[in-house]
Amino acid sequence: MKLTTGQIKMMQEDMYADLIQLLMEGYGYTLEKAMETLYNSETFACLQNAETGLYYQSAGYVYSFLTNELNFCDYRK
């Protein structure tokens, strides 16, 4: 089954919300800080590219990429 562009966008947006929640819980970030962190990350850039298929993975799996990036990379470039 091939997903429509609208379905992919909905899955991406759900993933963003889940990741923001996980950042708030895991790092104690405010909503604003969690959003800023996600939107300025390489992980977010990969999520936006539907060809990566990252939006199709679980939030926990993608969060592991994000935390690795936050712990070992300068995501604020």
Coordinates of N, CA and C in Angstrom, one line a residue:
M1 N 0.8 -1.2 0.0 CA 0.0 0.0 0.0 C 0.9 1.2 0.0
K2 N 0.6 2.1 -0.9 CA 1.4 3.4 -1.0 C 0.6 4.5 -0.2
L3 N 1.4 5.2 0.6 CA 0.8 6.3 1.4 C 0.7 7.5 0.5
T4 N -0.4 8.3 0.7 CA -0.5 9.6 0.1 C 0.4 10.6 0.7
T5 N 0.6 11.7 0.1 CA 1.4 12.8 0.6 C 0.7 13.3 1.9
G6 N -0.6 13.4 1.9 CA -1.3 13.8 3.1 C -1.1 12.9 4.3
Q7 N -1.1 11.6 4.0 CA -0.9 10.6 5.1 C 0.5 10.7 5.6
I8 N 1.5 10.9 4.8 CA 2.9 11.0 5.2 C 3.0 12.2 6.1
K9 N 2.4 13.3 5.6 CA 2.5 14.6 6.4 C 1.9 14.4 7.8
M10 N 0.8 13.7 7.9 CA 0.1 13.5 9.2 C 1.0 12.6 10.1
M11 N 1.7 11.6 9.5 CA 2.6 10.8 10.3 C 3.8 11.6 10.8
Q12 N 4.3 12.5 9.9 CA 5.4 13.3 10.3 C 5.0 14.2 11.4
E13 N 3.9 14.8 11.3 CA 3.4 15.8 12.4 C 3.2 15.0 13.7
D14 N 2.6 13.8 13.6 CA 2.5 13.0 14.8 C 3.8 12.7 15.5
M15 N 4.8 12.4 14.6 CA 6.1 12.1 15.1 C 6.7 13.3 15.8
Y16 N 6.6 14.5 15.2 CA 7.1 15.7 15.8 C 6.5 15.9 17.2
A17 N 5.2 15.7 17.3 CA 4.5 15.9 18.6 C 5.1 14.9 19.6
D18 N 5.2 13.7 19.2 CA 5.8 12.7 20.1 C 7.2 13.0 20.6
L19 N 8.0 13.4 19.6 CA 9.4 13.8 20.0 C 9.5 15.0 20.9
I20 N 8.7 15.9 20.7 CA 8.6 17.1 21.6 C 8.3 16.7 23.0
Q21 N 7.2 15.8 23.1 CA 6.8 15.3 24.4 C 8.0 14.5 25.1
L22 N 8.7 13.7 24.3 CA 9.8 12.9 24.9 C 10.9 13.8 25.3
L23 N 11.2 14.9 24.6 CA 12.2 15.8 25.0 C 11.8 16.5 26.3
M24 N 10.6 16.9 26.4 CA 10.1 17.5 27.6 C 10.2 16.6 28.8
E25 N 9.9 15.3 28.6 CA 10.0 14.4 29.7 C 11.4 13.9 30.0
G26 N 12.2 13.7 29.0 CA 13.5 13.2 29.1 C 14.6 14.2 29.5
Y27 N 14.4 15.4 29.1 CA 15.4 16.5 29.3 C 14.9 17.6 30.2
G28 N 13.6 17.5 30.6 CA 13.0 18.6 31.4 C 12.8 19.9 30.7
Y29 N 12.8 19.8 29.3 CA 12.6 21.1 28.5 C 11.2 21.6 28.6
T30 N 11.1 22.9 28.5 CA 9.9 23.6 28.3 C 9.4 23.2 26.9
L31 N 8.1 23.5 26.6 CA 7.6 23.2 25.3 C 8.4 24.0 24.2
E32 N 8.7 25.3 24.5 CA 9.4 26.1 23.6 C 10.8 25.6 23.3
K33 N 11.5 25.2 24.4 CA 12.9 24.6 24.2 C 12.9 23.3 23.5
A34 N 11.9 22.5 23.8 CA 11.8 21.2 23.1 C 11.5 21.4 21.6
M35 N 10.6 22.3 21.2 CA 10.3 22.6 19.8 C 11.6 23.2 19.1
E36 N 12.2 24.1 19.8 CA 13.4 24.7 19.2 C 14.5 23.7 19.0
T37 N 14.7 22.8 19.9 CA 15.7 21.7 19.8 C 15.4 20.8 18.7
L38 N 14.1 20.3 18.6 CA 13.8 19.4 17.5 C 13.9 20.1 16.2
Y39 N 13.3 21.3 16.0 CA 13.3 22.0 14.7 C 14.7 22.4 14.2
N40 N 15.7 22.5 15.1 CA 17.0 22.8 14.7 C 17.9 21.6 14.6
S41 N 17.4 20.4 14.6 CA 18.2 19.2 14.6 C 18.3 18.6 13.2
E42 N 19.3 17.8 13.0 CA 19.5 17.0 11.8 C 18.4 15.9 11.7
T43 N 18.0 15.4 12.9 CA 17.0 14.4 12.9 C 15.7 15.0 12.3
F44 N 15.4 16.2 12.6 CA 14.2 16.9 12.1 C 14.3 17.0 10.5
A45 N 15.5 17.3 10.1 CA 15.7 17.4 8.6 C 15.5 16.1 8.0
C46 N 16.0 15.0 8.6 CA 15.7 13.7 8.0 C 14.3 13.3 8.1
L47 N 13.6 13.7 9.1 CA 12.1 13.4 9.2 C 11.3 14.1 8.1
Q48 N 11.8 15.3 7.8 CA 11.1 16.1 6.7 C 11.2 15.5 5.4
N49 N 12.3 14.7 5.1 CA 12.5 14.1 3.9 C 11.8 12.7 3.9
A50 N 10.7 12.7 3.2 CA 9.8 11.5 3.2 C 10.6 10.3 2.6
E51 N 11.6 10.5 1.8 CA 12.3 9.4 1.2 C 13.1 8.6 2.2
T52 N 13.5 9.2 3.4 CA 14.2 8.5 4.4 C 13.4 7.4 5.1
G53 N 12.0 7.6 5.1 CA 11.1 6.6 5.7 C 11.2 6.7 7.2
L54 N 11.9 7.7 7.8 CA 12.1 7.8 9.2 C 10.7 8.1 9.9
Y55 N 9.8 8.8 9.2 CA 8.5 9.1 9.8 C 7.7 7.8 10.1
Y56 N 8.1 6.7 9.4 CA 7.4 5.5 9.5 C 7.8 4.6 10.7
Q57 N 8.9 5.0 11.3 CA 9.5 4.3 12.5 C 8.8 4.7 13.8
S58 N 9.1 4.0 14.8 CA 8.5 4.4 16.1 C 9.1 5.6 16.7
A59 N 8.4 6.3 17.5 CA 8.9 7.6 18.1 C 10.1 7.2 19.0
G60 N 10.1 6.1 19.7 CA 11.3 5.7 20.5 C 12.5 5.5 19.7
Y61 N 12.4 4.9 18.5 CA 13.5 4.7 17.6 C 14.1 6.0 17.1
V62 N 13.2 6.9 16.7 CA 13.7 8.2 16.2 C 14.2 9.0 17.3
Y63 N 13.6 8.9 18.5 CA 14.2 9.6 19.7 C 15.6 9.2 20.0
S64 N 15.9 7.9 19.8 CA 17.3 7.5 20.0 C 18.3 8.2 19.1
F65 N 17.9 8.4 17.9 CA 18.7 9.2 16.9 C 18.9 10.7 17.5
L66 N 17.7 11.2 17.9 CA 17.8 12.6 18.4 C 18.6 12.8 19.6
T67 N 18.5 11.9 20.6 CA 19.3 12.0 21.8 C 20.8 11.8 21.5
N68 N 21.1 10.9 20.6 CA 22.5 10.7 20.1 C 23.0 11.9 19.5
E69 N 22.2 12.6 18.7 CA 22.6 13.9 18.1 C 22.8 14.9 19.2
L70 N 21.9 15.0 20.1 CA 22.1 16.0 21.2 C 23.2 15.8 22.1
N71 N 23.5 14.5 22.3 CA 24.6 14.2 23.2 C 26.0 14.3 22.6
F72 N 26.1 14.1 21.3 CA 27.4 13.9 20.6 C 27.6 14.9 19.5
C73 N 26.7 15.7 19.1 CA 26.8 16.7 18.0 C 26.4 18.1 18.5
D74 N 26.8 19.1 17.7 CA 26.3 20.4 18.0 C 25.2 20.7 17.0
Y75 N 23.9 20.4 17.5 CA 22.7 20.5 16.7 C 22.4 22.0 16.3
R76 N 23.0 23.0 16.9 CA 22.7 24.4 16.7 C 23.4 25.0 15.6
K77 N 24.0 24.3 14.7 CA 24.8 24.8 13.6 C 24.0 25.7 12.7

